[in-house]
Amino acid sequence: MRTLDELDVEGERVLVRVDFNVPVDDDGKISDDARIRAALPTLRELRERDARLLLAAHRGRPKGRDEKLSLRPAAERLSELLGEEVALAPSLDDVPDGDVVMLENVRFEPGETKNEPELAKRYAALAGAYVNDAFGAAHRAHASTEAVAHLLPSAAGRLLEREVTTLQGILRDPQRPLVAVVGGAKVTDKIGVLSAFLRRADRVLVGGAMCFPFFKAQGHDVGDSLCEEEGLEPARRVLDGGGEKLRLPSDLVAGRELSADTEARPLDGVDVPDGWMGLDIGRRSASGYAEVIRDAGTVFWNGPMGAFELEPFAAGTRTVAEAVAECDGVTVVGGGDSAAALAQFGLADRIDHLSTGGGASLELIEGKALPGVEALA
Ligand code: ADP
Ligand code: MG
């Protein structure tokens, strides 16, 4: 992968693909600007190296032009953070001059998600070099992430570079023991990651609703727990091949329904009675996981241990998050909800690497090639 060290940018207008797909409230306010801030090192470096910036980004999944998914809020926030005016280009045919210009949502262009060469040519005509810093979009082969990279001198931005080296580093040469903590809602979302870590990690700790297909496969009662039916077969395969490394919870916290004021009670064991749902891992499981995590040389965590958004079911995720924060080894966290959990507990700045790309980080861990990264090889 070529990096910014190998790209001539002085005096050029550089097309920079960034991931500014940030949450915006109804009144147009950005509720979390982490992705914009994550791009600042690259943007500042390019400005210091005397480049002019033409930024390209997507927001949401528009079908054609849709003012509600304009990048104007992102352009305004970037302008505050960068301390420079950021002009928004209304269309590809109407790109204003200026040191920092941002294109409208690239997904307003019908060819963008089809990776259309004609559209890529129009992007390339606007700049003298291309930098991709949008790790969160690197698993997609789109015109602004893939095709355009072949048409200009191109390189990875600092964020993309750090994401790829950190995540590949965990796979290739981790400090041991390597502990993977995998949770979240659906086992089918995470099955590739589970398999990858069962090959490479020393311990794989499983939590969240994705436990229930495992428990069901083992013959336990899951009650009304969220239990993905399509997850049963994959869970069975993992159980057959998992061996000693794989750990599932041994106790749970159950609730009547998915709400904060529901009746809640601890379960000593993993059989969930009818009329109850398992909504968190239990105290014994959480402290057992925490012990393993604190002693790890490397931790990769993706997916909460329970319905952490609801206070009665947050303890398992909090215990795990605190252990990751306290671990002296290399700590890496991926996944939007896992990042939200860390923020909720005030622990986000105690993690070595908080990945900005959910899907992209999982695909990289699974060993898949990311089209946006391959194009920079
Ligand atoms: P990430 O975004 O970190 O990859 P996921 O999207 O896979 O994580 O899963 C997060 C969601 O799973 C959260 O909204 C959480 O409330 C939910 N969840 C986790 N465990 C349970 C459970 N036992 N029952 C219901 N929902 C759960
Ligand atoms: Mg999620």
mmCIF file of C-alpha atoms and ligand atoms in Angstrom:
data_model
loop_
_atom_site.group_PDB
_atom_site.id
_atom_site.type_symbol
_atom_site.label_atom_id
_atom_site.label_comp_id
_atom_site.label_asym_id
_atom_site.label_seq_id
_atom_site.Cartn_x
_atom_site.Cartn_y
_atom_site.Cartn_z
ATOM 1 C CA MET A 1 0.000 0.000 0.000
ATOM 2 C CA ARG A 2 1.437 3.368 -1.018
ATOM 3 C CA THR A 3 1.372 5.998 1.741
ATOM 4 C CA LEU A 4 1.505 9.792 1.840
ATOM 5 C CA ASP A 5 5.299 9.511 2.113
ATOM 6 C CA GLU A 6 5.405 8.323 -1.492
ATOM 7 C CA LEU A 7 3.064 10.875 -3.058
ATOM 8 C CA ASP A 8 3.980 14.260 -4.546
ATOM 9 C CA VAL A 9 1.315 16.682 -3.452
ATOM 10 C CA GLU A 10 3.095 20.042 -3.372
ATOM 11 C CA GLY A 11 1.127 22.596 -5.354
ATOM 12 C CA GLU A 12 -1.422 19.975 -6.458
ATOM 13 C CA ARG A 13 -5.134 19.826 -5.965
ATOM 14 C CA VAL A 14 -5.557 16.496 -4.183
ATOM 15 C CA LEU A 15 -8.797 14.555 -4.275
ATOM 16 C CA VAL A 16 -9.188 13.115 -0.763
ATOM 17 C CA ARG A 17 -11.819 10.441 -0.118
ATOM 18 C CA VAL A 18 -12.854 10.757 3.524
ATOM 19 C CA ASP A 19 -15.433 8.986 5.673
ATOM 20 C CA PHE A 20 -17.721 11.776 6.865
ATOM 21 C CA ASN A 21 -20.791 9.537 7.180
ATOM 22 C CA VAL A 22 -21.647 11.039 10.573
ATOM 23 C CA PRO A 23 -24.945 11.025 12.477
ATOM 24 C CA VAL A 24 -26.887 14.270 11.944
ATOM 25 C CA ASP A 25 -29.953 15.311 14.050
ATOM 26 C CA ASP A 26 -33.182 16.561 12.495
ATOM 27 C CA ASP A 27 -32.075 20.149 13.109
ATOM 28 C CA GLY A 28 -28.876 19.576 11.098
ATOM 29 C CA LYS A 29 -26.523 19.235 14.083
ATOM 30 C CA ILE A 30 -23.819 16.552 14.035
ATOM 31 C CA SER A 31 -24.167 14.430 17.191
ATOM 32 C CA ASP A 32 -20.796 12.656 16.825
ATOM 33 C CA ASP A 33 -17.971 14.161 14.781
ATOM 34 C CA ALA A 34 -15.364 11.473 15.567
ATOM 35 C CA ARG A 35 -15.034 10.466 11.920
ATOM 36 C CA ILE A 36 -14.380 14.046 10.847
ATOM 37 C CA ARG A 37 -11.755 14.519 13.556
ATOM 38 C CA ALA A 38 -10.140 11.217 12.580
ATOM 39 C CA ALA A 39 -9.367 12.627 9.119
ATOM 40 C CA LEU A 40 -7.688 15.789 10.431
ATOM 41 C CA PRO A 41 -4.087 14.484 10.573
ATOM 42 C CA THR A 42 -4.182 13.678 6.853
ATOM 43 C CA LEU A 43 -5.902 16.921 5.891
ATOM 44 C CA ARG A 44 -3.541 19.039 7.995
ATOM 45 C CA GLU A 45 -0.492 17.255 6.624
ATOM 46 C CA LEU A 46 -1.647 17.843 3.058
ATOM 47 C CA ARG A 47 -2.306 21.526 3.765
ATOM 48 C CA GLU A 48 1.154 21.862 5.370
ATOM 49 C CA ARG A 49 2.655 20.264 2.281
ATOM 50 C CA ASP A 50 1.070 22.997 0.213
ATOM 51 C CA ALA A 51 -1.709 20.960 -1.380
ATOM 52 C CA ARG A 52 -5.221 22.201 -2.065
ATOM 53 C CA LEU A 53 -7.959 19.805 -0.993
ATOM 54 C CA LEU A 54 -10.938 18.490 -2.900
ATOM 55 C CA LEU A 55 -12.845 16.288 -0.484
ATOM 56 C CA ALA A 56 -15.181 13.473 -1.507
ATOM 57 C CA ALA A 57 -17.452 11.607 0.909
ATOM 58 C CA HIS A 58 -20.796 9.846 1.142
ATOM 59 C CA ARG A 59 -23.637 10.119 3.595
ATOM 60 C CA GLY A 60 -26.405 7.544 4.012
ATOM 61 C CA ARG A 61 -27.921 5.700 1.076
ATOM 62 C CA PRO A 62 -29.644 8.313 -1.098
ATOM 63 C CA LYS A 63 -31.494 7.342 -4.254
ATOM 64 C CA GLY A 64 -30.479 10.282 -6.414
ATOM 65 C CA ARG A 65 -30.163 13.834 -5.107
ATOM 66 C CA ASP A 66 -31.604 14.279 -1.629
ATOM 67 C CA GLU A 67 -31.042 17.535 0.275
ATOM 68 C CA LYS A 68 -31.624 15.709 3.570
ATOM 69 C CA LEU A 69 -28.395 13.810 2.920
ATOM 70 C CA SER A 70 -26.331 16.836 1.910
ATOM 71 C CA LEU A 71 -22.760 17.062 3.190
ATOM 72 C CA ARG A 72 -23.259 20.697 4.202
ATOM 73 C CA PRO A 73 -23.257 19.933 7.972
ATOM 74 C CA ALA A 74 -19.977 18.004 7.571
ATOM 75 C CA ALA A 75 -18.431 20.830 5.519
ATOM 76 C CA GLU A 76 -19.359 23.354 8.209
ATOM 77 C CA ARG A 77 -17.990 21.209 11.021
ATOM 78 C CA LEU A 78 -14.766 20.573 9.120
ATOM 79 C CA SER A 79 -14.381 24.295 8.544
ATOM 80 C CA GLU A 80 -14.516 24.882 12.334
ATOM 81 C CA LEU A 81 -12.046 22.079 13.068
ATOM 82 C CA LEU A 82 -9.615 23.004 10.309
ATOM 83 C CA GLY A 83 -9.900 26.761 10.832
ATOM 84 C CA GLU A 84 -10.295 27.308 7.097
ATOM 85 C CA GLU A 85 -13.201 28.013 4.820
ATOM 86 C CA VAL A 86 -14.638 24.842 3.269
ATOM 87 C CA ALA A 87 -16.659 25.517 0.127
ATOM 88 C CA LEU A 88 -19.310 22.988 -0.911
ATOM 89 C CA ALA A 89 -19.450 22.184 -4.635
ATOM 90 C CA PRO A 90 -23.064 21.924 -5.779
ATOM 91 C CA SER A 91 -22.146 19.480 -8.561
ATOM 92 C CA LEU A 92 -19.192 17.950 -10.384
ATOM 93 C CA ASP A 93 -19.676 20.502 -13.180
ATOM 94 C CA ASP A 94 -19.599 23.393 -10.773
ATOM 95 C CA VAL A 95 -16.580 23.047 -8.503
ATOM 96 C CA PRO A 96 -15.499 26.376 -7.047
ATOM 97 C CA ASP A 97 -11.868 27.410 -6.666
ATOM 98 C CA GLY A 98 -10.554 27.452 -3.132
ATOM 99 C CA ASP A 99 -7.969 25.848 -0.884
ATOM 100 C CA VAL A 100 -10.478 23.448 0.650
ATOM 101 C CA VAL A 101 -13.503 22.382 -1.370
ATOM 102 C CA MET A 102 -15.911 19.545 -0.666
ATOM 103 C CA LEU A 103 -17.952 17.712 -3.271
ATOM 104 C CA GLU A 104 -21.596 16.980 -2.501
ATOM 105 C CA ASN A 105 -22.499 13.443 -1.347
ATOM 106 C CA VAL A 106 -20.842 11.181 -3.941
ATOM 107 C CA ARG A 107 -23.821 8.828 -3.735
ATOM 108 C CA PHE A 108 -25.977 11.493 -5.397
ATOM 109 C CA GLU A 109 -24.173 10.291 -8.544
ATOM 110 C CA PRO A 110 -25.839 7.142 -9.914
ATOM 111 C CA GLY A 111 -22.496 5.655 -11.040
ATOM 112 C CA GLU A 112 -20.819 5.912 -7.636
ATOM 113 C CA THR A 113 -21.886 2.626 -6.063
ATOM 114 C CA LYS A 114 -21.518 0.868 -9.447
ATOM 115 C CA ASN A 115 -17.835 1.820 -9.576
ATOM 116 C CA GLU A 116 -18.464 3.360 -12.998
ATOM 117 C CA PRO A 117 -15.283 4.252 -14.956
ATOM 118 C CA GLU A 118 -16.959 7.305 -16.559
ATOM 119 C CA LEU A 119 -17.722 8.812 -13.179
ATOM 120 C CA ALA A 120 -14.223 8.021 -11.928
ATOM 121 C CA LYS A 121 -12.822 9.907 -14.938
ATOM 122 C CA ARG A 122 -14.880 12.957 -13.999
ATOM 123 C CA TYR A 123 -13.489 12.836 -10.452
ATOM 124 C CA ALA A 124 -9.938 12.370 -11.728
ATOM 125 C CA ALA A 125 -10.240 15.340 -14.089
ATOM 126 C CA LEU A 126 -10.663 17.595 -11.050
ATOM 127 C CA ALA A 127 -7.367 16.763 -9.321
ATOM 128 C CA GLY A 128 -3.686 15.919 -9.787
ATOM 129 C CA ALA A 129 -3.457 13.223 -7.109
ATOM 130 C CA TYR A 130 -5.726 10.978 -5.046
ATOM 131 C CA VAL A 131 -5.621 10.079 -1.366
ATOM 132 C CA ASN A 132 -7.971 7.579 0.247
ATOM 133 C CA ASP A 133 -8.469 8.090 3.977
ATOM 134 C CA ALA A 134 -11.967 6.583 4.166
ATOM 135 C CA PHE A 135 -11.282 3.323 5.971
ATOM 136 C CA GLY A 136 -14.983 2.932 6.786
ATOM 137 C CA ALA A 137 -15.741 2.733 3.044
ATOM 138 C CA ALA A 138 -12.671 0.747 1.965
ATOM 139 C CA HIS A 139 -14.566 -2.562 1.796
ATOM 140 C CA ARG A 140 -16.695 -1.135 -1.030
ATOM 141 C CA ALA A 141 -15.572 -0.976 -4.666
ATOM 142 C CA HIS A 142 -17.133 2.378 -5.565
ATOM 143 C CA ALA A 143 -16.060 5.003 -8.097
ATOM 144 C CA SER A 144 -14.621 7.299 -5.392
ATOM 145 C CA THR A 145 -12.909 4.506 -3.449
ATOM 146 C CA GLU A 146 -11.693 2.154 -6.176
ATOM 147 C CA ALA A 147 -11.927 3.154 -9.854
ATOM 148 C CA VAL A 148 -10.521 6.653 -9.354
ATOM 149 C CA ALA A 149 -7.435 5.320 -7.560
ATOM 150 C CA HIS A 150 -6.242 3.789 -10.851
ATOM 151 C CA LEU A 151 -6.515 7.089 -12.744
ATOM 152 C CA LEU A 152 -4.299 9.361 -10.615
ATOM 153 C CA PRO A 153 -1.073 9.064 -8.615
ATOM 154 C CA SER A 154 -2.614 7.695 -5.414
ATOM 155 C CA ALA A 155 -1.859 6.794 -1.805
ATOM 156 C CA ALA A 156 -3.439 5.932 1.536
ATOM 157 C CA GLY A 157 -4.059 8.726 4.027
ATOM 158 C CA ARG A 158 -2.710 8.481 7.584
ATOM 159 C CA LEU A 159 -5.973 7.165 9.053
ATOM 160 C CA LEU A 160 -6.370 4.411 6.457
ATOM 161 C CA GLU A 161 -2.693 3.554 6.867
ATOM 162 C CA ARG A 162 -2.997 3.268 10.664
ATOM 163 C CA GLU A 163 -6.201 1.216 10.503
ATOM 164 C CA VAL A 164 -4.708 -1.274 8.056
ATOM 165 C CA THR A 165 -1.326 -1.635 9.776
ATOM 166 C CA THR A 166 -2.906 -1.991 13.235
ATOM 167 C CA LEU A 167 -5.500 -4.558 12.206
ATOM 168 C CA GLN A 168 -3.114 -6.546 10.017
ATOM 169 C CA GLY A 169 -0.556 -6.382 12.826
ATOM 170 C CA ILE A 170 -2.948 -8.168 15.167
ATOM 171 C CA LEU A 171 -3.285 -10.974 12.677
ATOM 172 C CA ARG A 172 0.341 -11.280 11.619
ATOM 173 C CA ASP A 173 2.435 -10.711 14.670
ATOM 174 C CA PRO A 174 0.420 -10.050 17.829
ATOM 175 C CA GLN A 175 1.851 -9.750 21.316
ATOM 176 C CA ARG A 176 0.544 -12.843 23.046
ATOM 177 C CA PRO A 177 -1.701 -13.905 24.542
ATOM 178 C CA LEU A 178 -4.056 -12.620 21.842
ATOM 179 C CA VAL A 179 -7.576 -12.398 23.240
ATOM 180 C CA ALA A 180 -10.610 -11.765 21.030
ATOM 181 C CA VAL A 181 -13.846 -10.625 22.626
ATOM 182 C CA VAL A 182 -16.752 -10.995 20.231
ATOM 183 C CA GLY A 183 -20.318 -10.000 21.022
ATOM 184 C CA GLY A 184 -23.287 -8.203 19.541
ATOM 185 C CA ALA A 185 -26.618 -9.156 18.149
ATOM 186 C CA LYS A 186 -26.081 -11.691 15.382
ATOM 187 C CA VAL A 187 -23.655 -14.559 15.064
ATOM 188 C CA THR A 188 -23.945 -14.485 11.258
ATOM 189 C CA ASP A 189 -22.473 -10.927 11.244
ATOM 190 C CA LYS A 190 -19.444 -12.105 13.190
ATOM 191 C CA ILE A 191 -18.937 -15.689 12.088
ATOM 192 C CA GLY A 192 -16.004 -14.828 9.813
ATOM 193 C CA VAL A 193 -14.286 -12.959 12.628
ATOM 194 C CA LEU A 194 -14.922 -15.772 15.089
ATOM 195 C CA SER A 195 -13.398 -18.291 12.689
ATOM 196 C CA ALA A 196 -10.408 -16.043 11.999
ATOM 197 C CA PHE A 197 -9.692 -15.661 15.712
ATOM 198 C CA LEU A 198 -10.276 -19.316 16.484
ATOM 199 C CA ARG A 199 -7.356 -19.938 14.136
ATOM 200 C CA ARG A 200 -5.094 -17.189 15.466
ATOM 201 C CA ALA A 201 -6.075 -16.103 18.967
ATOM 202 C CA ASP A 202 -5.237 -17.776 22.259
ATOM 203 C CA ARG A 203 -8.696 -17.152 23.698
ATOM 204 C CA VAL A 204 -12.032 -16.215 22.134
ATOM 205 C CA LEU A 205 -14.607 -14.856 24.590
ATOM 206 C CA VAL A 206 -18.182 -14.701 23.323
ATOM 207 C CA GLY A 207 -21.020 -12.539 24.659
ATOM 208 C CA GLY A 208 -24.159 -10.690 23.582
ATOM 209 C CA ALA A 209 -27.273 -12.083 21.939
ATOM 210 C CA MET A 210 -25.045 -14.029 19.546
ATOM 211 C CA CYS A 211 -24.530 -16.540 22.392
ATOM 212 C CA PHE A 212 -28.050 -17.870 22.102
ATOM 213 C CA PRO A 213 -27.621 -19.838 18.868
ATOM 214 C CA PHE A 214 -24.661 -21.504 20.618
ATOM 215 C CA PHE A 215 -26.717 -22.281 23.712
ATOM 216 C CA LYS A 216 -29.602 -23.561 21.624
ATOM 217 C CA ALA A 217 -27.234 -25.796 19.675
ATOM 218 C CA GLN A 218 -26.014 -27.165 23.013
ATOM 219 C CA GLY A 219 -29.595 -27.993 23.983
ATOM 220 C CA HIS A 220 -30.197 -25.165 26.462
ATOM 221 C CA ASP A 221 -33.487 -23.296 26.764
ATOM 222 C CA VAL A 222 -33.235 -19.779 25.342
ATOM 223 C CA GLY A 223 -36.695 -18.562 26.416
ATOM 224 C CA ASP A 224 -37.628 -15.362 24.598
ATOM 225 C CA SER A 225 -33.994 -14.314 24.032
ATOM 226 C CA LEU A 226 -32.990 -12.801 20.719
ATOM 227 C CA CYS A 227 -31.793 -15.976 18.989
ATOM 228 C CA GLU A 228 -30.985 -15.820 15.320
ATOM 229 C CA GLU A 229 -32.319 -18.959 13.629
ATOM 230 C CA GLU A 230 -29.808 -18.794 10.698
ATOM 231 C CA GLY A 231 -27.051 -18.644 13.287
ATOM 232 C CA LEU A 232 -27.684 -22.155 14.539
ATOM 233 C CA GLU A 233 -25.722 -24.033 11.880
ATOM 234 C CA PRO A 234 -22.677 -21.707 12.007
ATOM 235 C CA ALA A 235 -22.761 -21.890 15.817
ATOM 236 C CA ARG A 236 -22.787 -25.676 15.638
ATOM 237 C CA ARG A 237 -19.769 -25.655 13.316
ATOM 238 C CA VAL A 238 -17.854 -23.297 15.591
ATOM 239 C CA LEU A 239 -18.665 -25.457 18.627
ATOM 240 C CA ASP A 240 -17.432 -28.554 16.808
ATOM 241 C CA GLY A 241 -14.166 -26.920 15.788
ATOM 242 C CA GLY A 242 -13.703 -24.380 18.597
ATOM 243 C CA GLY A 243 -12.070 -26.574 21.186
ATOM 244 C CA GLU A 244 -10.462 -25.091 24.281
ATOM 245 C CA LYS A 245 -10.069 -21.547 23.021
ATOM 246 C CA LEU A 246 -13.755 -20.761 22.814
ATOM 247 C CA ARG A 247 -15.476 -19.486 25.939
ATOM 248 C CA LEU A 248 -19.199 -18.852 26.359
ATOM 249 C CA PRO A 249 -20.831 -17.233 29.400
ATOM 250 C CA SER A 250 -21.783 -19.485 32.323
ATOM 251 C CA ASP A 251 -24.365 -17.118 33.824
ATOM 252 C CA LEU A 252 -26.711 -14.419 32.529
ATOM 253 C CA VAL A 253 -28.906 -11.487 33.461
ATOM 254 C CA ALA A 254 -32.486 -11.867 32.214
ATOM 255 C CA GLY A 255 -35.344 -9.438 31.750
ATOM 256 C CA ARG A 256 -39.001 -9.738 30.839
ATOM 257 C CA GLU A 257 -38.606 -7.495 27.813
ATOM 258 C CA LEU A 258 -36.141 -5.207 26.063
ATOM 259 C CA SER A 259 -36.702 -2.090 28.161
ATOM 260 C CA ALA A 260 -34.948 -0.302 31.016
ATOM 261 C CA ASP A 261 -37.824 -0.545 33.503
ATOM 262 C CA THR A 262 -38.587 -4.224 32.959
ATOM 263 C CA GLU A 263 -38.280 -6.759 35.779
ATOM 264 C CA ALA A 264 -34.672 -8.082 35.766
ATOM 265 C CA ARG A 265 -32.963 -10.972 37.547
ATOM 266 C CA PRO A 266 -29.651 -12.840 37.489
ATOM 267 C CA LEU A 267 -29.644 -16.438 36.238
ATOM 268 C CA ASP A 268 -27.120 -18.875 37.679
ATOM 269 C CA GLY A 269 -26.572 -20.807 34.464
ATOM 270 C CA VAL A 270 -27.559 -20.235 30.869
ATOM 271 C CA ASP A 271 -31.022 -21.789 30.640
ATOM 272 C CA VAL A 272 -33.478 -18.965 30.108
ATOM 273 C CA PRO A 273 -37.032 -19.692 31.320
ATOM 274 C CA ASP A 274 -40.072 -19.020 29.135
ATOM 275 C CA GLY A 275 -41.291 -15.454 29.456
ATOM 276 C CA TRP A 276 -37.706 -14.162 29.983
ATOM 277 C CA MET A 277 -34.941 -13.015 27.675
ATOM 278 C CA GLY A 278 -31.203 -13.142 28.293
ATOM 279 C CA LEU A 279 -30.044 -9.517 28.040
ATOM 280 C CA ASP A 280 -26.538 -9.520 29.532
ATOM 281 C CA ILE A 281 -23.784 -11.893 30.574
ATOM 282 C CA GLY A 282 -23.768 -12.570 34.323
ATOM 283 C CA ARG A 283 -21.326 -11.293 36.970
ATOM 284 C CA ARG A 284 -19.304 -14.474 37.176
ATOM 285 C CA SER A 285 -18.821 -14.603 33.408
ATOM 286 C CA ALA A 286 -17.976 -10.908 33.193
ATOM 287 C CA SER A 287 -15.312 -11.060 35.911
ATOM 288 C CA GLY A 288 -13.865 -14.232 34.366
ATOM 289 C CA TYR A 289 -13.629 -12.495 30.991
ATOM 290 C CA ALA A 290 -12.131 -9.390 32.633
ATOM 291 C CA GLU A 291 -9.336 -11.444 34.191
ATOM 292 C CA VAL A 292 -8.371 -12.957 30.831
ATOM 293 C CA ILE A 293 -8.563 -9.535 29.134
ATOM 294 C CA ARG A 294 -6.407 -7.730 31.713
ATOM 295 C CA ASP A 295 -3.569 -10.226 31.214
ATOM 296 C CA ALA A 296 -3.679 -10.129 27.402
ATOM 297 C CA GLY A 297 -0.769 -9.014 25.244
ATOM 298 C CA THR A 298 -3.283 -7.975 22.596
ATOM 299 C CA VAL A 299 -7.053 -7.544 22.827
ATOM 300 C CA PHE A 300 -9.440 -7.209 19.923
ATOM 301 C CA TRP A 301 -12.997 -6.397 21.005
ATOM 302 C CA ASN A 302 -16.020 -6.217 18.727
ATOM 303 C CA GLY A 303 -19.623 -6.300 19.897
ATOM 304 C CA PRO A 304 -21.227 -5.534 23.282
ATOM 305 C CA MET A 305 -21.859 -8.262 25.871
ATOM 306 C CA GLY A 306 -25.522 -7.342 26.287
ATOM 307 C CA ALA A 307 -28.151 -4.672 25.768
ATOM 308 C CA PHE A 308 -25.791 -2.066 27.277
ATOM 309 C CA GLU A 309 -28.018 0.837 26.187
ATOM 310 C CA LEU A 310 -30.370 -0.211 29.025
ATOM 311 C CA GLU A 311 -28.820 0.384 32.466
ATOM 312 C CA PRO A 312 -30.022 -2.888 34.098
ATOM 313 C CA PHE A 313 -28.201 -4.816 31.335
ATOM 314 C CA ALA A 314 -25.043 -2.718 30.955
ATOM 315 C CA ALA A 315 -22.872 -4.280 33.674
ATOM 316 C CA GLY A 316 -21.344 -7.081 31.583
ATOM 317 C CA THR A 317 -20.304 -4.720 28.792
ATOM 318 C CA ARG A 318 -19.013 -2.190 31.363
ATOM 319 C CA THR A 319 -16.869 -4.803 33.138
ATOM 320 C CA VAL A 320 -15.386 -5.933 29.831
ATOM 321 C CA ALA A 321 -14.829 -2.333 28.664
ATOM 322 C CA GLU A 322 -13.037 -1.459 31.937
ATOM 323 C CA ALA A 323 -10.803 -4.511 31.608
ATOM 324 C CA VAL A 324 -9.890 -3.546 28.042
ATOM 325 C CA ALA A 325 -9.098 -0.017 29.266
ATOM 326 C CA GLU A 326 -6.908 -1.413 32.078
ATOM 327 C CA CYS A 327 -5.053 -3.922 29.892
ATOM 328 C CA ASP A 328 -1.361 -3.038 29.412
ATOM 329 C CA GLY A 329 -1.216 -4.819 26.065
ATOM 330 C CA VAL A 330 -2.271 -3.503 22.680
ATOM 331 C CA THR A 331 -6.023 -2.833 22.681
ATOM 332 C CA VAL A 332 -8.121 -2.513 19.540
ATOM 333 C CA VAL A 333 -11.865 -2.014 19.373
ATOM 334 C CA GLY A 334 -14.047 -2.189 16.261
ATOM 335 C CA GLY A 335 -17.791 -1.819 15.715
ATOM 336 C CA GLY A 336 -20.141 1.140 16.008
ATOM 337 C CA ASP A 337 -22.006 -0.082 19.079
ATOM 338 C CA SER A 338 -18.842 -1.155 20.892
ATOM 339 C CA ALA A 339 -17.453 2.340 20.310
ATOM 340 C CA ALA A 340 -20.743 3.816 21.568
ATOM 341 C CA ALA A 341 -20.467 1.654 24.707
ATOM 342 C CA LEU A 342 -16.933 2.910 25.371
ATOM 343 C CA ALA A 343 -18.129 6.491 24.946
ATOM 344 C CA GLN A 344 -21.066 5.840 27.295
ATOM 345 C CA PHE A 345 -18.657 4.569 29.983
ATOM 346 C CA GLY A 346 -16.165 7.400 29.389
ATOM 347 C CA LEU A 347 -13.397 4.973 28.383
ATOM 348 C CA ALA A 348 -12.912 5.756 24.691
ATOM 349 C CA ASP A 349 -9.573 7.562 25.171
ATOM 350 C CA ARG A 350 -8.093 4.589 27.053
ATOM 351 C CA ILE A 351 -8.097 2.333 24.009
ATOM 352 C CA ASP A 352 -5.001 2.184 21.784
ATOM 353 C CA HIS A 353 -6.921 1.952 18.552
ATOM 354 C CA LEU A 354 -10.633 2.613 18.126
ATOM 355 C CA SER A 355 -11.395 1.588 14.562
ATOM 356 C CA THR A 356 -13.548 3.985 12.524
ATOM 357 C CA GLY A 357 -14.744 1.216 10.222
ATOM 358 C CA GLY A 358 -17.231 -1.389 11.407
ATOM 359 C CA GLY A 359 -17.706 -3.558 8.327
ATOM 360 C CA ALA A 360 -14.254 -2.765 6.941
ATOM 361 C CA SER A 361 -12.450 -3.771 10.142
ATOM 362 C CA LEU A 362 -14.348 -7.065 10.302
ATOM 363 C CA GLU A 363 -13.592 -7.883 6.660
ATOM 364 C CA LEU A 364 -9.916 -7.110 7.150
ATOM 365 C CA ILE A 365 -9.763 -9.379 10.206
ATOM 366 C CA GLU A 366 -11.532 -12.110 8.228
ATOM 367 C CA GLY A 367 -8.618 -11.919 5.808
ATOM 368 C CA LYS A 368 -10.655 -10.471 2.941
ATOM 369 C CA ALA A 369 -9.033 -8.021 0.540
ATOM 370 C CA LEU A 370 -10.516 -4.514 0.766
ATOM 371 C CA PRO A 371 -11.013 -3.066 -2.745
ATOM 372 C CA GLY A 372 -10.211 0.474 -1.555
ATOM 373 C CA VAL A 373 -6.891 -0.744 -0.132
ATOM 374 C CA GLU A 374 -5.988 -3.082 -3.003
ATOM 375 C CA ALA A 375 -6.365 -0.185 -5.421
ATOM 376 C CA LEU A 376 -3.489 1.594 -3.623
ATOM 377 C CA ALA A 377 -1.092 -1.341 -3.934
HETATM 378 P P1 ADP B 1 -21.147 -3.604 16.919
HETATM 379 O O1 ADP B 1 -21.874 -2.423 16.297
HETATM 380 O O2 ADP B 1 -20.228 -3.176 18.015
HETATM 381 O O3 ADP B 1 -20.492 -4.473 15.897
HETATM 382 P P2 ADP B 1 -23.560 -5.193 16.969
HETATM 383 O O4 ADP B 1 -24.211 -4.237 16.038
HETATM 384 O O5 ADP B 1 -23.226 -6.535 16.476
HETATM 385 O O6 ADP B 1 -22.267 -4.515 17.643
HETATM 386 O O7 ADP B 1 -24.528 -5.455 18.228
HETATM 387 C C1 ADP B 1 -24.889 -4.425 19.107
HETATM 388 C C2 ADP B 1 -26.326 -4.524 19.533
HETATM 389 O O8 ADP B 1 -26.622 -5.805 20.080
HETATM 390 C C3 ADP B 1 -26.625 -3.514 20.614
HETATM 391 O O9 ADP B 1 -27.661 -2.659 20.181
HETATM 392 C C4 ADP B 1 -27.059 -4.361 21.811
HETATM 393 O O10 ADP B 1 -28.119 -3.784 22.531
HETATM 394 C C5 ADP B 1 -27.506 -5.632 21.138
HETATM 395 N N1 ADP B 1 -27.452 -6.780 22.065
HETATM 396 C C6 ADP B 1 -26.349 -7.339 22.603
HETATM 397 N N2 ADP B 1 -26.679 -8.344 23.406
HETATM 398 C C7 ADP B 1 -28.021 -8.437 23.389
HETATM 399 C C8 ADP B 1 -28.964 -9.305 24.022
HETATM 400 N N3 ADP B 1 -28.568 -10.279 24.838
HETATM 401 N N4 ADP B 1 -30.281 -9.124 23.733
HETATM 402 C C9 ADP B 1 -30.658 -8.148 22.893
HETATM 403 N N5 ADP B 1 -29.818 -7.295 22.284
HETATM 404 C C10 ADP B 1 -28.515 -7.437 22.522
HETATM 405 MG MG MG B 2 -23.806 -2.304 15.294
#
